[in-house]
Amino acid sequence: MSSGRMVQEKGRARGLPKGRQVDETSLAEIRTLLQDRDLRRDLLIEHLHLVQDRYGHLAKRHLAALAEIMRLPMAEVYEVATFYAHFHVAEDDQPAPPALVRICGGPCCRMAGSAELAARTAERLGADGQVEVAPCIGRCDRAPAATVTKPGGAFALVDGQDAEGIVQTLRSLQPLPETLPPATLDAYRAKGGYLLLHDCLTGRRSRDSVLDALDAGGLRGLGGAGFPTGRKWRAVLGQPGPRLMAVNADEGEPGTFKDRHLLSTDPHRVLEGMLIGAWMVEAKDVYIYLRDEYPDLHRNLRAEIAAVTEAGLAPDVRIHLRRGAGAYVCGEESSMIESLEGKRGLPRHRPPLVAEKGLFGHPTLVNNVETLWWVRAAIETPERYGKVPLRFYSVSGRVAEPGVKLAPAGVTMRELIEEHCGGMAPGHEFRAYLPGGASGGIFPASLGDLPMDFGSFQPHGGFIGSAGVMVLSQQDDLKALAVELTRFFAEESCGQCTPCRIGTHKAVDLLSRPDWDADLLEELGQVMADGSICGLGQAAPNVWRTLMRHFPQEFERKEMAL
């Protein structure tokens, strides 16, 4: 073949572009599904939810069509779809499961037999559905908890059932009705709700007076970090506009479910606190990031937001309700912001802080649900609130009456059990507890008289965090629990930084051995705490470090109830 012929063939125009081809049927299906919805890049995750809700999974042909319609690279759509646990990417010829049962695999549900329940349900269900063991779904007080869904939007919560009960629920499952229960807005306003917001909007209260009240009341962030709320609001207000606000309702910490309780029982108190925050920093757009495990709450909250807007209570603010997709790491504020932008939830390097450069590059005020719930009390009665601060504790495990408990911030663990939870469950003796969910550390009953407040647990190797309290008894294998909690962190690591990505898996391996190498585990924990980008890798070592510190007798046992 001559060189001219070779040049001619190499320069010949292609009949089709490179990469996966998009078929017209898939394009038509996705266009019909999206209808007139906005195709902005930050809505990618919302649109992925629409596709999966409709078809039961994400076929690659639909991903290609979505990429074409949104004018995004297929690789970018694919990497987002495969990052989040609740998205199921499938080959084109793979049928969607007729139903999906998610059974919680969190520590409290495991105590209640969720692993055995998952096996029995899968056997009972057969080809009529798919069963998966999911990370904590935020119903620890009702263990074992499960959700059942069908393509098209049918959904139900299933708490404390056996396999037969789950199967029967699935067979009778119907789509959620279009008619919503009456909005709670009128009831909230009848009790003085939104009067504080009105005073702010009309100038009866100045920004300085509100900030001074927050300082006097001592309100702190109740999502885990405990940063003073007034200082945070001042910091964002001091940045050049435009400024935005984001509400972190992605409570993925095992053992934590208070956000669900507050948004279910008193949503407008949270919304009023949110709108006061938006007024403070002059945010015209507010984004609520609600975890995907709460679809019923998502639906009801959307109705309450519509009622607020229709009543003219947010005249200059657009409220955007966004849906997470099953990623524990998105509870970290910069990861949440990446997800709100339609990306993988990878934590950002700091500086800059999100208060300086957050959502879409703008200064962003981020508060969690409980903090916003307390805004009214901290501003209206700062002296009373500051004198006896209260907070909500999510209590689960071996107590007689688990649930969300309102108690003084300095309550002890023993007081919480005896005075708020009806004591220990029959047959159980108080042995240990986790005050701050999976990452807060494991502490012995001998430290049950510590105040359950910020700073109390740091000298002992842990923290209270979001106050997700799990109570353990003599029937619980703490060594096995440490392995399970560490495996959770390994599975939830985003993989961005080496100390967390490699360290969590190495820790699972070391903890699964009959003999624990205390020196090596301590060294590994220190490297992870010092070198990880975000709190997931920094706090994961609390699991085994506190266990080694407070339960040295566990090293003498070689067997584990894994």
Coordinates of C-alpha atoms in Angstrom, one line a residue:
M1 CA 0.0 0.0 0.0
S2 CA 1.4 3.4 -0.9
S3 CA 2.0 6.1 1.6
G4 CA -0.6 8.2 -0.1
R5 CA -3.2 5.5 0.3
M6 CA -2.4 5.3 4.1
V7 CA -2.8 9.1 4.5
Q8 CA -6.1 9.0 2.6
E9 CA -7.6 6.3 4.9
K10 CA -6.3 7.9 8.1
G11 CA -8.0 11.2 7.2
R12 CA -11.3 9.7 6.2
A13 CA -14.3 11.1 8.0
R14 CA -15.9 8.8 10.6
G15 CA -19.5 7.6 10.1
L16 CA -20.2 7.8 13.9
P17 CA -18.6 9.7 16.8
K18 CA -16.3 7.8 19.2
G19 CA -17.8 6.4 22.4
R20 CA -21.1 4.9 23.3
Q21 CA -23.9 5.7 20.8
V22 CA -27.2 7.0 22.1
D23 CA -30.3 5.3 20.7
E24 CA -33.4 7.3 19.8
T25 CA -35.7 5.3 22.1
S26 CA -33.6 6.1 25.2
L27 CA -33.4 9.8 24.2
A28 CA -37.2 9.9 23.8
E29 CA -37.7 8.2 27.2
I30 CA -35.4 10.5 29.1
R31 CA -36.8 13.6 27.3
T32 CA -40.3 12.6 28.3
L33 CA -39.2 12.0 31.9
L34 CA -37.5 15.3 32.2
Q35 CA -40.2 17.2 30.3
D36 CA -39.5 20.9 30.9
R37 CA -37.1 20.5 33.8
D38 CA -34.0 22.6 34.0
L39 CA -30.9 20.9 32.6
R40 CA -28.4 22.7 34.9
R41 CA -25.3 20.7 35.8
D42 CA -26.1 20.9 39.5
L43 CA -29.4 19.0 38.9
L44 CA -27.6 15.9 37.7
I45 CA -28.3 13.9 40.9
E46 CA -31.9 15.0 40.9
H47 CA -32.3 13.8 37.4
L48 CA -30.6 10.5 38.1
H49 CA -33.2 9.9 40.9
L50 CA -36.0 10.6 38.4
V51 CA -34.6 7.9 36.1
Q52 CA -34.1 5.3 38.8
D53 CA -37.5 6.0 40.4
R54 CA -39.2 5.5 37.0
Y55 CA -37.3 2.5 35.7
G56 CA -36.0 0.8 38.9
H57 CA -32.3 1.2 38.1
L58 CA -30.0 3.2 35.9
A59 CA -29.5 1.4 32.6
K60 CA -26.3 2.5 30.8
R61 CA -28.4 3.5 27.7
H62 CA -30.4 5.9 29.9
L63 CA -27.1 7.3 31.4
A64 CA -25.9 7.9 27.9
A65 CA -29.1 9.6 26.9
L66 CA -29.1 11.8 30.0
A67 CA -25.5 12.8 29.3
E68 CA -26.5 13.7 25.7
I69 CA -29.5 15.8 26.8
M70 CA -27.6 17.6 29.7
R71 CA -24.5 18.1 27.4
L72 CA -22.2 16.3 29.9
P73 CA -19.5 13.8 29.2
M74 CA -20.8 10.2 29.7
A75 CA -17.8 9.6 32.0
E76 CA -18.9 12.4 34.3
V77 CA -22.4 11.1 34.5
Y78 CA -21.2 7.6 35.1
E79 CA -18.8 8.5 37.9
V80 CA -21.5 10.4 39.8
A81 CA -24.0 7.5 39.3
T82 CA -21.5 5.0 40.6
F83 CA -20.3 7.1 43.6
Y84 CA -23.6 7.0 45.5
A85 CA -24.9 3.8 47.2
H86 CA -28.5 4.3 46.2
F87 CA -27.9 4.4 42.5
H88 CA -27.9 1.0 40.8
V89 CA -26.1 1.1 37.4
A90 CA -27.0 -1.8 35.2
E91 CA -26.3 -3.2 31.7
D92 CA -28.9 -2.5 29.1
D93 CA -30.2 -6.1 29.0
Q94 CA -30.4 -6.5 32.7
P95 CA -34.0 -6.2 34.0
A96 CA -34.7 -4.0 37.0
P97 CA -35.7 -5.9 40.2
P98 CA -39.5 -5.9 40.6
A99 CA -39.0 -4.5 44.1
L100 CA -36.1 -3.5 46.4
V101 CA -35.9 -4.2 50.1
R102 CA -33.3 -2.3 52.1
I103 CA -32.7 -3.8 55.5
C104 CA -30.6 -1.7 57.9
G105 CA -27.2 -3.1 58.7
G106 CA -26.4 -0.4 61.4
P107 CA -25.2 -1.5 64.8
C108 CA -28.6 -1.2 66.6
C109 CA -30.4 -3.1 63.8
R110 CA -27.7 -5.8 63.9
M111 CA -28.3 -6.1 67.6
A112 CA -31.9 -6.7 66.7
G113 CA -31.1 -9.5 64.2
S114 CA -31.1 -7.6 60.9
A115 CA -28.5 -9.8 59.3
E116 CA -30.7 -12.9 59.9
L117 CA -33.8 -11.0 58.8
A118 CA -32.1 -10.1 55.5
A119 CA -31.3 -13.7 54.8
R120 CA -34.8 -14.9 55.7
T121 CA -36.4 -12.1 53.6
A122 CA -34.3 -12.9 50.6
E123 CA -35.2 -16.6 50.8
R124 CA -38.9 -15.8 51.3
L125 CA -39.0 -13.2 48.5
G126 CA -37.1 -15.2 45.9
A127 CA -37.3 -13.7 42.4
D128 CA -40.0 -11.2 43.4
G129 CA -37.5 -8.7 44.7
Q130 CA -34.0 -7.8 45.7
V131 CA -32.7 -7.6 49.3
E132 CA -29.8 -5.5 50.2
V133 CA -28.2 -4.8 53.6
A134 CA -27.9 -1.0 53.8
P135 CA -26.0 1.3 56.1
C136 CA -27.9 3.0 58.9
I137 CA -31.3 4.3 57.6
G138 CA -32.0 6.6 60.5
R139 CA -34.6 4.5 62.4
C140 CA -32.3 3.0 65.1
D141 CA -35.1 3.3 67.8
R142 CA -37.3 1.0 65.8
A143 CA -34.8 -1.8 65.0
P144 CA -34.7 -3.8 62.9
A145 CA -35.7 -1.2 60.3
A146 CA -36.3 -1.7 56.6
T147 CA -37.7 0.2 53.5
V148 CA -39.4 -1.4 50.5
T149 CA -39.8 0.3 47.1
K150 CA -41.1 -0.5 43.7
P151 CA -40.4 1.3 40.4
G152 CA -42.8 4.1 39.9
G153 CA -42.6 5.6 43.4
A154 CA -44.3 3.0 45.7
F155 CA -42.6 3.2 49.1
A156 CA -43.1 2.1 52.7
L157 CA -41.2 2.0 56.0
V158 CA -41.1 -1.4 57.7
D159 CA -40.0 -1.4 61.4
G160 CA -39.6 -4.3 63.7
Q161 CA -41.1 -6.9 61.3
D162 CA -40.2 -10.4 60.5
A163 CA -39.6 -11.7 57.0
E164 CA -43.2 -12.5 56.4
G165 CA -44.3 -9.0 57.5
I166 CA -41.9 -7.4 55.1
V167 CA -43.1 -9.6 52.2
Q168 CA -46.7 -8.9 53.0
T169 CA -46.0 -5.1 53.0
L170 CA -44.3 -5.4 49.7
R171 CA -47.1 -7.3 48.1
S172 CA -49.7 -4.7 49.2
L173 CA -47.5 -1.7 48.4
Q174 CA -49.1 1.1 46.5
P175 CA -47.6 4.5 45.2
L176 CA -47.8 7.3 47.8
P177 CA -51.1 9.2 47.4
E178 CA -51.1 12.6 45.7
T179 CA -53.2 14.1 48.5
L180 CA -51.1 15.2 51.4
P181 CA -52.2 15.6 55.0
P182 CA -53.1 19.2 56.0
A183 CA -50.1 21.5 56.3
T184 CA -48.9 22.3 59.8
L185 CA -48.3 25.9 59.0
D186 CA -51.5 27.3 60.5
A187 CA -50.9 25.3 63.7
Y188 CA -47.4 26.6 64.0
R189 CA -48.4 30.3 63.4
A190 CA -51.2 29.9 66.0
K191 CA -48.5 29.4 68.6
G192 CA -46.4 32.4 67.6
G193 CA -44.5 30.9 64.8
Y194 CA -42.9 33.2 62.2
L195 CA -43.4 36.3 64.4
L196 CA -39.6 36.4 65.0
L197 CA -39.0 36.2 61.3
H198 CA -41.5 38.9 60.7
D199 CA -39.7 41.2 63.2
C200 CA -36.4 40.5 61.4
L201 CA -37.8 41.2 57.9
T202 CA -39.6 44.4 59.0
G203 CA -36.7 45.9 60.9
R204 CA -38.0 45.5 64.4
R205 CA -35.0 43.4 65.1
S206 CA -31.6 44.4 63.8
R207 CA -28.9 42.0 62.7
D208 CA -26.6 43.1 65.5
S209 CA -29.3 42.5 68.1
V210 CA -30.0 39.0 66.8
L211 CA -26.2 38.1 66.8
D212 CA -25.9 39.5 70.3
A213 CA -28.8 37.3 71.4
L214 CA -27.2 34.2 69.8
D215 CA -23.9 35.0 71.6
A216 CA -25.7 35.5 74.9
G217 CA -27.7 32.3 74.6
G218 CA -24.6 30.3 73.6
L219 CA -26.2 28.4 70.7
R220 CA -23.6 26.1 69.1
G221 CA -23.7 23.9 66.0
L222 CA -25.4 20.7 67.0
G223 CA -24.4 18.6 64.0
G224 CA -21.2 17.6 65.6
A225 CA -18.6 20.3 65.6
G226 CA -20.2 22.6 68.2
F227 CA -19.0 25.9 66.5
P228 CA -20.7 29.0 68.0
T229 CA -23.7 29.9 65.8
G230 CA -23.4 33.6 66.2
R231 CA -19.7 33.6 65.2
K232 CA -20.5 31.5 62.1
W233 CA -23.2 33.8 61.0
R234 CA -20.9 36.8 61.5
A235 CA -18.2 35.1 59.5
V236 CA -20.4 34.5 56.5
L237 CA -22.0 38.0 56.7
G238 CA -18.5 39.5 56.6
Q239 CA -17.8 37.9 53.2
P240 CA -18.6 39.8 49.9
G241 CA -21.9 38.8 48.3
P242 CA -23.7 37.2 46.8
R243 CA -24.1 34.7 49.7
L244 CA -25.9 31.4 49.9
M245 CA -27.2 29.1 52.6
A246 CA -27.3 25.3 52.9
V247 CA -29.1 23.2 55.5
N248 CA -27.4 19.9 56.3
A249 CA -30.2 17.3 56.8
D250 CA -28.0 14.3 55.8
E251 CA -27.7 12.6 59.2
G252 CA -25.9 9.5 58.1
E253 CA -24.1 8.8 61.4
P254 CA -25.2 5.4 62.7
G255 CA -27.3 6.0 65.8
T256 CA -28.5 9.5 64.9
F257 CA -32.1 10.1 63.9
K258 CA -33.1 13.4 65.6
D259 CA -33.3 15.4 62.3
R260 CA -36.0 13.0 61.1
H261 CA -37.9 13.5 64.4
L262 CA -37.7 17.3 64.3
L263 CA -38.6 17.7 60.6
S264 CA -41.5 15.3 61.1
T265 CA -42.9 16.8 64.2
D266 CA -42.1 20.5 63.9
P267 CA -40.8 21.3 60.4
H268 CA -41.8 25.0 60.5
R269 CA -39.6 25.7 63.5
V270 CA -36.7 24.5 61.5
L271 CA -37.8 26.5 58.4
E272 CA -38.2 29.6 60.5
G273 CA -34.7 29.3 61.9
M274 CA -33.5 28.7 58.4
L275 CA -35.2 31.8 57.0
I276 CA -33.8 33.9 59.8
G277 CA -30.3 32.7 58.9
A278 CA -30.9 33.5 55.3
W279 CA -32.1 37.0 56.3
M280 CA -29.0 37.4 58.4
V281 CA -26.5 36.7 55.6
E282 CA -28.8 38.1 52.8
A283 CA -29.0 34.8 51.0
K284 CA -31.4 34.7 48.2
D285 CA -31.2 31.0 47.7
V286 CA -31.3 28.3 50.4
Y287 CA -30.6 24.6 49.7
I288 CA -31.9 21.8 52.0
Y289 CA -29.9 18.6 51.6
L290 CA -32.1 15.8 52.9
R291 CA -30.9 12.2 53.0
D292 CA -32.5 9.8 50.5
E293 CA -33.5 7.4 53.2
Y294 CA -36.3 9.7 54.1
P295 CA -38.5 9.8 51.0
D296 CA -41.7 10.2 53.0
L297 CA -40.2 13.2 54.8
H298 CA -38.9 14.6 51.5
R299 CA -42.5 14.6 50.1
N300 CA -44.1 16.2 53.2
L301 CA -41.4 18.8 53.6
R302 CA -41.8 19.8 50.0
A303 CA -45.5 20.5 50.8
E304 CA -44.6 22.6 53.9
I305 CA -42.1 24.6 51.9
A306 CA -44.7 25.3 49.3
A307 CA -47.1 26.5 52.0
V308 CA -44.4 28.9 53.4
T309 CA -43.8 30.3 49.9
E310 CA -47.5 30.7 49.2
A311 CA -48.1 32.5 52.5
G312 CA -45.4 35.1 51.5
L313 CA -43.1 34.2 54.4
A314 CA -40.1 33.9 52.2
P315 CA -40.6 36.9 49.9
D316 CA -37.0 37.2 48.8
V317 CA -35.7 33.6 49.2
R318 CA -35.9 30.6 46.9
I319 CA -35.9 27.4 48.8
H320 CA -34.5 24.4 47.0
L321 CA -35.1 20.9 48.5
R322 CA -32.4 18.4 47.3
R323 CA -32.2 14.7 47.7
G324 CA -29.0 12.9 48.8
A325 CA -28.2 9.5 47.3
G326 CA -26.7 7.4 50.1
A327 CA -23.2 8.7 51.0
Y328 CA -22.2 9.1 54.6
V329 CA -19.3 11.3 53.7
C330 CA -21.8 14.0 52.5
G331 CA -22.6 14.8 56.1
E332 CA -19.3 16.7 55.9
E333 CA -20.2 20.2 54.8
S334 CA -17.9 20.6 51.8
S335 CA -18.8 17.1 50.6
M336 CA -22.5 18.1 50.9
I337 CA -21.8 21.2 48.8
E338 CA -20.1 19.1 46.1
S339 CA -23.2 16.9 46.0
L340 CA -25.4 19.9 45.8
E341 CA -23.5 20.9 42.8
G342 CA -24.3 17.6 41.2
K343 CA -20.9 16.0 41.7
R344 CA -19.3 13.2 43.7
G345 CA -19.3 14.0 47.4
L346 CA -15.6 14.5 47.7
P347 CA -14.5 16.6 50.7
R348 CA -12.7 19.8 49.7
H349 CA -9.2 20.8 50.9
R350 CA -9.3 23.8 53.2
P351 CA -8.6 26.7 53.1
P352 CA -10.8 28.2 51.8
L353 CA -13.6 27.5 54.2
V354 CA -17.1 27.1 52.8
A355 CA -18.0 30.3 54.7
E356 CA -15.6 32.0 52.3
K357 CA -16.0 29.9 49.1
G358 CA -18.8 27.4 49.3
L359 CA -21.7 26.5 47.0
F360 CA -21.1 27.6 43.4
G361 CA -18.0 29.4 44.7
H362 CA -20.0 31.8 46.9
P363 CA -19.7 32.3 50.7
T364 CA -22.2 29.8 52.2
L365 CA -23.8 29.6 55.6
V366 CA -24.2 25.9 56.6
N367 CA -26.3 24.9 59.6
N368 CA -27.7 21.6 60.6
V369 CA -31.4 20.9 61.4
E370 CA -31.2 20.9 65.2
T371 CA -29.3 24.1 65.4
L372 CA -31.9 25.8 63.3
W373 CA -34.7 24.4 65.5
W374 CA -33.1 26.1 68.5
V375 CA -32.7 29.5 66.8
R376 CA -36.0 30.9 68.1
A377 CA -35.4 30.0 71.7
A378 CA -31.8 31.3 71.6
I379 CA -32.9 34.7 70.2
E380 CA -36.3 35.2 72.0
T381 CA -35.1 34.0 75.5
P382 CA -31.2 34.1 75.4
E383 CA -30.9 34.3 79.2
R384 CA -33.1 31.3 79.8
Y385 CA -31.7 29.3 77.0
G386 CA -28.1 30.0 78.0
K387 CA -28.7 29.2 81.6
V388 CA -30.1 25.7 81.0
P389 CA -29.3 24.7 77.4
L390 CA -31.2 21.7 76.2
R391 CA -30.5 19.4 73.3
F392 CA -32.0 16.4 71.6
Y393 CA -30.4 12.9 72.1
S394 CA -31.0 10.1 69.7
V395 CA -31.0 7.1 72.0
S396 CA -31.0 3.5 70.8
G397 CA -29.7 0.1 71.8
R398 CA -30.4 -1.8 75.0
V399 CA -32.8 0.6 76.7
A400 CA -36.4 0.0 77.5
E401 CA -37.7 3.1 75.7
P402 CA -35.4 4.2 72.8
G403 CA -36.2 7.4 70.9
V404 CA -35.4 11.1 70.6
K405 CA -35.0 12.5 74.1
L406 CA -35.0 16.2 75.0
A407 CA -32.7 16.7 78.0
P408 CA -30.3 19.2 79.6
A409 CA -27.0 19.4 77.7
G410 CA -25.2 18.3 80.8
V411 CA -27.3 15.2 81.5
T412 CA -25.2 12.1 82.4
M413 CA -25.5 8.8 80.6
R414 CA -27.0 7.2 83.7
E415 CA -29.5 9.9 84.1
L416 CA -30.4 9.6 80.4
I417 CA -31.0 5.9 80.8
E418 CA -32.9 6.0 84.1
E419 CA -34.9 9.2 83.8
H420 CA -35.6 9.4 80.0
C421 CA -35.4 5.9 78.7
G422 CA -37.2 3.8 81.3
G423 CA -34.0 2.1 82.4
M424 CA -32.3 -0.8 80.6
A425 CA -34.2 -3.3 78.6
P426 CA -35.2 -6.5 80.5
G427 CA -32.3 -8.9 80.9
H428 CA -29.6 -6.3 80.0
E429 CA -27.1 -4.5 82.2
F430 CA -25.4 -1.2 81.4
R431 CA -21.9 -2.1 80.2
A432 CA -20.9 0.5 77.6
Y433 CA -22.1 3.3 75.3
L434 CA -21.3 5.3 72.3
P435 CA -22.2 9.0 73.0
G436 CA -21.6 10.3 69.4
G437 CA -22.6 7.7 67.0
A438 CA -20.1 5.4 65.3
S439 CA -17.3 7.9 65.3
G440 CA -17.6 9.2 68.8
G441 CA -15.9 6.3 70.5
I442 CA -16.9 3.5 72.9
F443 CA -16.9 4.2 76.6
P444 CA -17.5 2.0 79.7
A445 CA -20.3 2.3 82.1
S446 CA -17.7 3.5 84.7
L447 CA -17.7 6.8 82.7
G448 CA -21.5 7.0 82.8
D449 CA -21.5 10.0 85.0
L450 CA -19.7 12.3 82.6
P451 CA -21.8 15.3 81.4
M452 CA -23.2 14.5 77.9
D453 CA -21.9 17.8 76.4
F454 CA -19.2 19.3 74.3
G455 CA -15.7 18.8 75.6
S456 CA -16.6 16.1 78.1
F457 CA -15.3 13.1 76.1
Q458 CA -12.2 14.6 74.5
P459 CA -9.9 13.8 77.5
H460 CA -11.1 10.2 77.2
G461 CA -10.4 9.9 73.5
G462 CA -13.8 10.7 71.9
F463 CA -16.6 13.3 71.5
I464 CA -20.3 13.7 71.7
G465 CA -20.8 14.9 68.1
S466 CA -24.4 14.8 67.1
A467 CA -25.4 13.0 70.3
G468 CA -26.3 9.7 68.6
V469 CA -26.3 7.6 71.8
M470 CA -26.1 3.8 71.5
V471 CA -26.4 1.8 74.8
L472 CA -24.7 -1.6 75.0
S473 CA -25.0 -4.4 77.6
Q474 CA -23.2 -7.5 78.8
Q475 CA -24.8 -9.4 75.8
D476 CA -22.9 -7.3 73.2
D477 CA -19.5 -8.3 71.8
L478 CA -17.5 -5.0 71.8
K479 CA -14.7 -6.5 69.8
A480 CA -17.0 -7.6 67.0
L481 CA -18.8 -4.2 67.2
A482 CA -15.4 -2.5 66.6
V483 CA -14.9 -4.5 63.5
E484 CA -18.4 -3.8 62.1
L485 CA -18.1 0.0 62.8
T486 CA -14.7 0.1 61.1
R487 CA -16.0 -1.8 58.1
F488 CA -18.7 0.8 57.8
F489 CA -16.1 3.5 57.6
A490 CA -14.1 1.5 55.0
E491 CA -17.2 1.1 52.9
E492 CA -18.2 4.8 53.2
S493 CA -14.7 6.3 52.6
C494 CA -14.8 8.4 49.4
G495 CA -11.3 7.2 48.5
Q496 CA -9.9 10.6 47.9
C497 CA -7.1 10.6 50.4
T498 CA -4.7 7.7 51.1
P499 CA -4.7 7.7 54.9
C500 CA -8.5 7.1 54.9
R501 CA -8.8 5.0 51.8
I502 CA -6.1 2.5 52.7
G503 CA -6.2 3.0 56.5
T504 CA -9.8 2.0 57.0
H505 CA -9.4 -1.2 55.1
K506 CA -6.1 -2.0 56.9
A507 CA -7.8 -1.4 60.2
V508 CA -10.6 -3.9 59.3
D509 CA -7.9 -6.5 58.5
L510 CA -6.0 -5.9 61.7
L511 CA -9.2 -5.9 63.9
S512 CA -10.5 -9.1 62.3
R513 CA -7.4 -11.0 63.5
P514 CA -7.6 -13.0 66.7
D515 CA -4.7 -11.1 68.2
W516 CA -4.7 -7.3 68.0
D517 CA -1.4 -5.5 67.5
A518 CA -2.1 -2.6 69.8
D519 CA 1.1 -0.6 68.8
L520 CA 0.4 -1.0 65.1
L521 CA -3.3 -0.1 65.5
E522 CA -2.4 3.0 67.5
E523 CA 0.2 4.1 64.9
L524 CA -2.3 3.5 62.1
G525 CA -4.9 5.6 64.0
Q526 CA -2.5 8.5 64.5
V527 CA -1.6 8.5 60.8
M528 CA -5.3 8.6 59.8
A529 CA -6.2 11.3 62.4
D530 CA -3.3 13.5 61.2
G531 CA -3.4 12.9 57.5
S532 CA -7.0 12.5 56.4
I533 CA -8.8 15.3 54.6
C534 CA -12.1 15.2 56.5
G535 CA -13.7 13.9 59.7
L536 CA -14.5 10.5 58.4
G537 CA -10.8 9.4 58.3
Q538 CA -9.9 11.6 61.2
A539 CA -12.5 10.1 63.6
A540 CA -12.8 6.5 62.4
P541 CA -9.8 5.5 64.7
N542 CA -11.9 6.5 67.7
V543 CA -13.6 3.1 67.4
W544 CA -10.5 1.0 68.2
R545 CA -8.5 3.5 70.1
T546 CA -11.2 4.0 72.8
L547 CA -11.9 0.3 72.9
M548 CA -8.2 -0.4 73.5
R549 CA -8.0 2.3 76.1
H550 CA -11.1 1.5 78.1
F551 CA -11.6 -2.2 77.6
P552 CA -8.1 -3.8 77.8
Q553 CA -9.7 -7.1 78.8
E554 CA -11.0 -7.4 75.2
F555 CA -7.4 -8.2 74.0
E556 CA -7.5 -11.4 76.0
R557 CA -10.3 -12.8 73.9
K558 CA -9.4 -14.3 70.5
E559 CA -12.9 -15.2 69.4
M560 CA -15.5 -12.7 68.1
A561 CA -19.2 -13.0 67.3
L562 CA -18.8 -11.7 63.7

